[in-house]
Amino acid sequence: SKTSEGRVEIMVRGKVEFTNDGDAVKSVDKRLMLEEFRDGQVQRITFTPGVNGALEKRYTLNGKDALMDQKAQQWLQGHMPLLIKTVLGGDAYVQRLMARGGVDAALSAIETGKPSHLQPELVDALARLGPLSDENQKRLLVAINAIGNDYDKSQTLRSVAAYQQLGSARKIQWLQTAAKLVNDY
């Protein structure tokens, strides 16, 4: 993923499991790597299987081994939603959020928009899970309106139209969002 701020790369080899009660890597059978280049620095963490199945972590800063201090831990936690979503995919990620906090948790993840390129896939996954209440449809449509590009907006609007039964007020909201599209999507 590239942004004006830098780039993030994730490499997944083999099977990865996350803890059920938190957003942490539980195990890998081959390798999982997260690397970010930002502000002239390169941070990387690599997870590999260790002796007796224990998880080994190697953190580097600018190519040199470094301690996982509080700042490094915060960096990793900030990227866990992207890491989990990349490994699990949008559907399983939304189901994970739903199991933890219901529709509200899934909508909150969509509304925060971090990382923003996850929003369309999460909106699609949530829309396909089944009917949402009118209030939750409203929140979902507000989140779609905040998506930064017309292509993703149009795709998510299509998902909502295909999988949600919208009442009159939500149909108007849907149409108002669609009317703001400036491209031919």
PDB file of C-alpha atoms in Angstrom:
ATOM      1  CA  SER A   1       0.000   0.000   0.000  1.00  0.00           C
ATOM      2  CA  LYS A   2       1.380   3.397  -0.982  1.00  0.00           C
ATOM      3  CA  THR A   3       0.187   6.747   0.277  1.00  0.00           C
ATOM      4  CA  SER A   4       1.609  10.250   0.238  1.00  0.00           C
ATOM      5  CA  GLU A   5       2.979   9.491   3.714  1.00  0.00           C
ATOM      6  CA  GLY A   6       4.943   6.386   2.702  1.00  0.00           C
ATOM      7  CA  ARG A   7       4.334   2.727   2.017  1.00  0.00           C
ATOM      8  CA  VAL A   8       3.348  -0.387   3.927  1.00  0.00           C
ATOM      9  CA  GLU A   9       4.100  -3.926   2.810  1.00  0.00           C
ATOM     10  CA  ILE A  10       2.792  -7.163   4.255  1.00  0.00           C
ATOM     11  CA  MET A  11       4.090 -10.571   3.274  1.00  0.00           C
ATOM     12  CA  VAL A  12       2.200 -13.682   4.348  1.00  0.00           C
ATOM     13  CA  ARG A  13       3.675 -17.130   3.889  1.00  0.00           C
ATOM     14  CA  GLY A  14       1.694 -20.060   5.198  1.00  0.00           C
ATOM     15  CA  LYS A  15      -0.934 -20.115   7.914  1.00  0.00           C
ATOM     16  CA  VAL A  16      -1.297 -17.312  10.473  1.00  0.00           C
ATOM     17  CA  GLU A  17      -3.499 -17.345  13.571  1.00  0.00           C
ATOM     18  CA  PHE A  18      -4.476 -14.417  15.772  1.00  0.00           C
ATOM     19  CA  THR A  19      -5.458 -14.439  19.432  1.00  0.00           C
ATOM     20  CA  ASN A  20      -9.196 -14.549  20.062  1.00  0.00           C
ATOM     21  CA  ASP A  21      -9.168 -12.071  22.906  1.00  0.00           C
ATOM     22  CA  GLY A  22      -6.863  -9.482  21.403  1.00  0.00           C
ATOM     23  CA  ASP A  23      -5.270  -8.223  18.270  1.00  0.00           C
ATOM     24  CA  ALA A  24      -2.017 -10.112  18.406  1.00  0.00           C
ATOM     25  CA  VAL A  25      -0.348 -12.756  16.273  1.00  0.00           C
ATOM     26  CA  LYS A  26      -0.756 -16.126  17.977  1.00  0.00           C
ATOM     27  CA  SER A  27       1.168 -18.383  15.607  1.00  0.00           C
ATOM     28  CA  VAL A  28       2.633 -18.698  12.125  1.00  0.00           C
ATOM     29  CA  ASP A  29       3.730 -21.851  10.388  1.00  0.00           C
ATOM     30  CA  LYS A  30       6.115 -20.112   7.973  1.00  0.00           C
ATOM     31  CA  ARG A  31       6.505 -16.321   7.987  1.00  0.00           C
ATOM     32  CA  LEU A  32       4.596 -13.077   8.416  1.00  0.00           C
ATOM     33  CA  MET A  33       6.272  -9.733   7.780  1.00  0.00           C
ATOM     34  CA  LEU A  34       5.059  -6.144   8.146  1.00  0.00           C
ATOM     35  CA  GLU A  35       7.250  -3.309   6.884  1.00  0.00           C
ATOM     36  CA  GLU A  36       6.612   0.422   6.751  1.00  0.00           C
ATOM     37  CA  PHE A  37       8.664   3.168   5.150  1.00  0.00           C
ATOM     38  CA  ARG A  38       7.676   6.569   6.511  1.00  0.00           C
ATOM     39  CA  ASP A  39       9.468   9.802   7.336  1.00  0.00           C
ATOM     40  CA  GLY A  40      12.792   8.397   6.170  1.00  0.00           C
ATOM     41  CA  GLN A  41      12.616   5.382   8.482  1.00  0.00           C
ATOM     42  CA  VAL A  42      11.976   1.720   7.788  1.00  0.00           C
ATOM     43  CA  GLN A  43      10.308  -0.352  10.511  1.00  0.00           C
ATOM     44  CA  ARG A  44       9.862  -4.068  10.106  1.00  0.00           C
ATOM     45  CA  ILE A  45       8.583  -6.885  12.237  1.00  0.00           C
ATOM     46  CA  THR A  46       8.868 -10.497  11.193  1.00  0.00           C
ATOM     47  CA  PHE A  47       7.051 -13.376  12.867  1.00  0.00           C
ATOM     48  CA  THR A  48       8.410 -16.904  12.378  1.00  0.00           C
ATOM     49  CA  PRO A  49       7.896 -20.247  14.109  1.00  0.00           C
ATOM     50  CA  GLY A  50      10.456 -20.881  16.808  1.00  0.00           C
ATOM     51  CA  VAL A  51      11.582 -23.869  18.752  1.00  0.00           C
ATOM     52  CA  ASN A  52       8.732 -26.036  20.065  1.00  0.00           C
ATOM     53  CA  GLY A  53       6.169 -23.945  18.158  1.00  0.00           C
ATOM     54  CA  ALA A  54       6.857 -20.743  20.083  1.00  0.00           C
ATOM     55  CA  LEU A  55       6.350 -17.534  18.121  1.00  0.00           C
ATOM     56  CA  GLU A  56       9.522 -15.601  17.357  1.00  0.00           C
ATOM     57  CA  LYS A  57       9.422 -11.880  16.617  1.00  0.00           C
ATOM     58  CA  ARG A  58      12.214  -9.878  15.075  1.00  0.00           C
ATOM     59  CA  TYR A  59      11.857  -6.100  14.992  1.00  0.00           C
ATOM     60  CA  THR A  60      14.217  -3.919  12.982  1.00  0.00           C
ATOM     61  CA  LEU A  61      14.511  -0.171  12.626  1.00  0.00           C
ATOM     62  CA  ASN A  62      16.354   1.066   9.538  1.00  0.00           C
ATOM     63  CA  GLY A  63      17.692  -2.441   8.917  1.00  0.00           C
ATOM     64  CA  LYS A  64      19.144  -2.956  12.403  1.00  0.00           C
ATOM     65  CA  ASP A  65      17.757  -5.167  15.159  1.00  0.00           C
ATOM     66  CA  ALA A  66      15.944  -3.076  17.756  1.00  0.00           C
ATOM     67  CA  LEU A  67      13.926  -3.570  20.929  1.00  0.00           C
ATOM     68  CA  MET A  68      10.152  -3.630  20.794  1.00  0.00           C
ATOM     69  CA  ASP A  69       9.812  -0.579  23.021  1.00  0.00           C
ATOM     70  CA  GLN A  70       6.510   1.217  23.697  1.00  0.00           C
ATOM     71  CA  LYS A  71       6.789   3.267  20.500  1.00  0.00           C
ATOM     72  CA  ALA A  72       7.385   0.113  18.432  1.00  0.00           C
ATOM     73  CA  GLN A  73       4.459  -1.618  20.165  1.00  0.00           C
ATOM     74  CA  GLN A  74       2.194   1.336  19.328  1.00  0.00           C
ATOM     75  CA  TRP A  75       3.384   1.201  15.708  1.00  0.00           C
ATOM     76  CA  LEU A  76       2.536  -2.510  15.519  1.00  0.00           C
ATOM     77  CA  GLN A  77      -0.870  -2.053  17.179  1.00  0.00           C
ATOM     78  CA  GLY A  78      -1.677   0.748  14.746  1.00  0.00           C
ATOM     79  CA  HIS A  79      -1.163  -1.666  11.862  1.00  0.00           C
ATOM     80  CA  MET A  80      -2.905  -4.706  13.389  1.00  0.00           C
ATOM     81  CA  PRO A  81      -6.268  -4.012  11.684  1.00  0.00           C
ATOM     82  CA  LEU A  82      -4.520  -3.977   8.304  1.00  0.00           C
ATOM     83  CA  LEU A  83      -2.481  -7.053   9.170  1.00  0.00           C
ATOM     84  CA  ILE A  84      -5.501  -9.022  10.398  1.00  0.00           C
ATOM     85  CA  LYS A  85      -7.671  -7.938   7.481  1.00  0.00           C
ATOM     86  CA  THR A  86      -4.914  -8.830   4.992  1.00  0.00           C
ATOM     87  CA  VAL A  87      -4.542 -12.307   6.441  1.00  0.00           C
ATOM     88  CA  LEU A  88      -8.238 -13.012   7.082  1.00  0.00           C
ATOM     89  CA  GLY A  89      -9.873 -11.068   4.247  1.00  0.00           C
ATOM     90  CA  GLY A  90     -12.765  -8.627   4.590  1.00  0.00           C
ATOM     91  CA  ASP A  91     -15.499 -11.166   5.334  1.00  0.00           C
ATOM     92  CA  ALA A  92     -13.650 -12.941   8.136  1.00  0.00           C
ATOM     93  CA  TYR A  93     -12.452  -9.618   9.549  1.00  0.00           C
ATOM     94  CA  VAL A  94     -16.007  -8.256   9.738  1.00  0.00           C
ATOM     95  CA  GLN A  95     -17.190 -11.526  11.299  1.00  0.00           C
ATOM     96  CA  ARG A  96     -14.400 -11.203  13.878  1.00  0.00           C
ATOM     97  CA  LEU A  97     -15.526  -7.651  14.670  1.00  0.00           C
ATOM     98  CA  MET A  98     -19.160  -8.766  14.882  1.00  0.00           C
ATOM     99  CA  ALA A  99     -18.255 -11.565  17.307  1.00  0.00           C
ATOM    100  CA  ARG A 100     -16.502  -9.050  19.552  1.00  0.00           C
ATOM    101  CA  GLY A 101     -18.943  -6.163  19.501  1.00  0.00           C
ATOM    102  CA  GLY A 102     -21.750  -6.786  17.054  1.00  0.00           C
ATOM    103  CA  VAL A 103     -22.721  -4.489  14.214  1.00  0.00           C
ATOM    104  CA  ASP A 104     -21.566  -1.483  16.233  1.00  0.00           C
ATOM    105  CA  ALA A 105     -17.971  -2.765  16.280  1.00  0.00           C
ATOM    106  CA  ALA A 106     -17.996  -3.406  12.528  1.00  0.00           C
ATOM    107  CA  LEU A 107     -19.495   0.001  11.806  1.00  0.00           C
ATOM    108  CA  SER A 108     -16.993   1.700  14.113  1.00  0.00           C
ATOM    109  CA  ALA A 109     -14.112   0.090  12.210  1.00  0.00           C
ATOM    110  CA  ILE A 110     -15.607   1.312   8.937  1.00  0.00           C
ATOM    111  CA  GLU A 111     -16.305   4.794  10.293  1.00  0.00           C
ATOM    112  CA  THR A 112     -12.774   5.330  11.581  1.00  0.00           C
ATOM    113  CA  GLY A 113     -11.530   4.696   8.067  1.00  0.00           C
ATOM    114  CA  LYS A 114      -8.072   3.604   9.155  1.00  0.00           C
ATOM    115  CA  PRO A 115      -6.592   2.348   7.025  1.00  0.00           C
ATOM    116  CA  SER A 116      -8.892   3.944   4.477  1.00  0.00           C
ATOM    117  CA  HIS A 117      -8.319   1.382   1.738  1.00  0.00           C
ATOM    118  CA  LEU A 118     -10.019  -1.229   3.943  1.00  0.00           C
ATOM    119  CA  GLN A 119     -13.340   0.615   4.033  1.00  0.00           C
ATOM    120  CA  PRO A 120     -14.827  -0.596   0.728  1.00  0.00           C
ATOM    121  CA  GLU A 121     -14.149  -4.260   1.452  1.00  0.00           C
ATOM    122  CA  LEU A 122     -15.510  -3.950   4.988  1.00  0.00           C
ATOM    123  CA  VAL A 123     -18.647  -2.108   3.804  1.00  0.00           C
ATOM    124  CA  ASP A 124     -19.258  -4.834   1.230  1.00  0.00           C
ATOM    125  CA  ALA A 125     -18.768  -7.608   3.797  1.00  0.00           C
ATOM    126  CA  LEU A 126     -21.093  -5.956   6.315  1.00  0.00           C
ATOM    127  CA  ALA A 127     -23.780  -5.250   3.708  1.00  0.00           C
ATOM    128  CA  ARG A 128     -23.755  -8.901   2.620  1.00  0.00           C
ATOM    129  CA  LEU A 129     -24.201 -10.229   6.172  1.00  0.00           C
ATOM    130  CA  GLY A 130     -27.883  -9.456   6.198  1.00  0.00           C
ATOM    131  CA  PRO A 131     -30.374  -6.753   6.989  1.00  0.00           C
ATOM    132  CA  LEU A 132     -29.217  -3.844   9.115  1.00  0.00           C
ATOM    133  CA  SER A 133     -31.469  -1.605  11.163  1.00  0.00           C
ATOM    134  CA  ASP A 134     -32.421   1.764   9.695  1.00  0.00           C
ATOM    135  CA  GLU A 135     -30.003   3.538  12.074  1.00  0.00           C
ATOM    136  CA  ASN A 136     -27.143   1.209  11.105  1.00  0.00           C
ATOM    137  CA  GLN A 137     -27.920   1.671   7.410  1.00  0.00           C
ATOM    138  CA  LYS A 138     -27.743   5.413   8.016  1.00  0.00           C
ATOM    139  CA  ARG A 139     -24.325   5.061   9.667  1.00  0.00           C
ATOM    140  CA  LEU A 140     -23.127   2.851   6.830  1.00  0.00           C
ATOM    141  CA  LEU A 141     -24.238   5.357   4.192  1.00  0.00           C
ATOM    142  CA  VAL A 142     -22.537   8.213   6.077  1.00  0.00           C
ATOM    143  CA  ALA A 143     -19.326   6.157   6.118  1.00  0.00           C
ATOM    144  CA  ILE A 144     -19.645   5.502   2.378  1.00  0.00           C
ATOM    145  CA  ASN A 145     -20.041   9.229   1.786  1.00  0.00           C
ATOM    146  CA  ALA A 146     -16.662   9.757   3.491  1.00  0.00           C
ATOM    147  CA  ILE A 147     -14.820   7.306   1.209  1.00  0.00           C
ATOM    148  CA  GLY A 148     -12.247   9.243  -0.733  1.00  0.00           C
ATOM    149  CA  ASN A 149     -12.690   8.073  -4.307  1.00  0.00           C
ATOM    150  CA  ASP A 150     -15.678   7.670  -6.558  1.00  0.00           C
ATOM    151  CA  TYR A 151     -14.856   4.154  -7.724  1.00  0.00           C
ATOM    152  CA  ASP A 152     -14.907   2.751  -4.184  1.00  0.00           C
ATOM    153  CA  LYS A 153     -17.983   4.819  -3.326  1.00  0.00           C
ATOM    154  CA  SER A 154     -19.851   3.455  -6.325  1.00  0.00           C
ATOM    155  CA  GLN A 155     -18.878  -0.145  -5.546  1.00  0.00           C
ATOM    156  CA  THR A 156     -19.998   0.140  -1.935  1.00  0.00           C
ATOM    157  CA  LEU A 157     -23.241   1.835  -2.929  1.00  0.00           C
ATOM    158  CA  ARG A 158     -23.907  -1.085  -5.262  1.00  0.00           C
ATOM    159  CA  SER A 159     -23.330  -3.551  -2.423  1.00  0.00           C
ATOM    160  CA  VAL A 160     -25.737  -1.698  -0.167  1.00  0.00           C
ATOM    161  CA  ALA A 161     -28.372  -1.560  -2.918  1.00  0.00           C
ATOM    162  CA  ALA A 162     -27.949  -5.260  -3.679  1.00  0.00           C
ATOM    163  CA  TYR A 163     -27.966  -6.609  -0.119  1.00  0.00           C
ATOM    164  CA  GLN A 164     -29.925  -4.154   2.032  1.00  0.00           C
ATOM    165  CA  GLN A 165     -33.618  -3.345   1.971  1.00  0.00           C
ATOM    166  CA  LEU A 166     -33.550   0.435   2.296  1.00  0.00           C
ATOM    167  CA  GLY A 167     -36.479   2.407   3.634  1.00  0.00           C
ATOM    168  CA  SER A 168     -37.542   5.697   2.039  1.00  0.00           C
ATOM    169  CA  ALA A 169     -35.175   7.892   4.070  1.00  0.00           C
ATOM    170  CA  ARG A 170     -32.193   5.602   3.344  1.00  0.00           C
ATOM    171  CA  LYS A 171     -33.053   5.458  -0.366  1.00  0.00           C
ATOM    172  CA  ILE A 172     -32.923   9.256  -0.447  1.00  0.00           C
ATOM    173  CA  GLN A 173     -29.621   9.207   1.457  1.00  0.00           C
ATOM    174  CA  TRP A 174     -28.282   6.582  -0.964  1.00  0.00           C
ATOM    175  CA  LEU A 175     -29.324   8.691  -3.973  1.00  0.00           C
ATOM    176  CA  GLN A 176     -27.793  11.832  -2.460  1.00  0.00           C
ATOM    177  CA  THR A 177     -24.482  10.039  -2.038  1.00  0.00           C
ATOM    178  CA  ALA A 178     -24.660   8.643  -5.576  1.00  0.00           C
ATOM    179  CA  ALA A 179     -25.450  12.116  -6.959  1.00  0.00           C
ATOM    180  CA  LYS A 180     -22.101  13.362  -5.609  1.00  0.00           C
ATOM    181  CA  LEU A 181     -20.126  10.961  -7.813  1.00  0.00           C
ATOM    182  CA  VAL A 182     -18.292  13.029 -10.395  1.00  0.00           C
ATOM    183  CA  ASN A 183     -16.885  10.217 -12.523  1.00  0.00           C
ATOM    184  CA  ASP A 184     -18.773   7.806 -14.749  1.00  0.00           C
ATOM    185  CA  TYR A 185     -18.901   5.106 -12.077  1.00  0.00           C
TER     186      TYR A 185
END
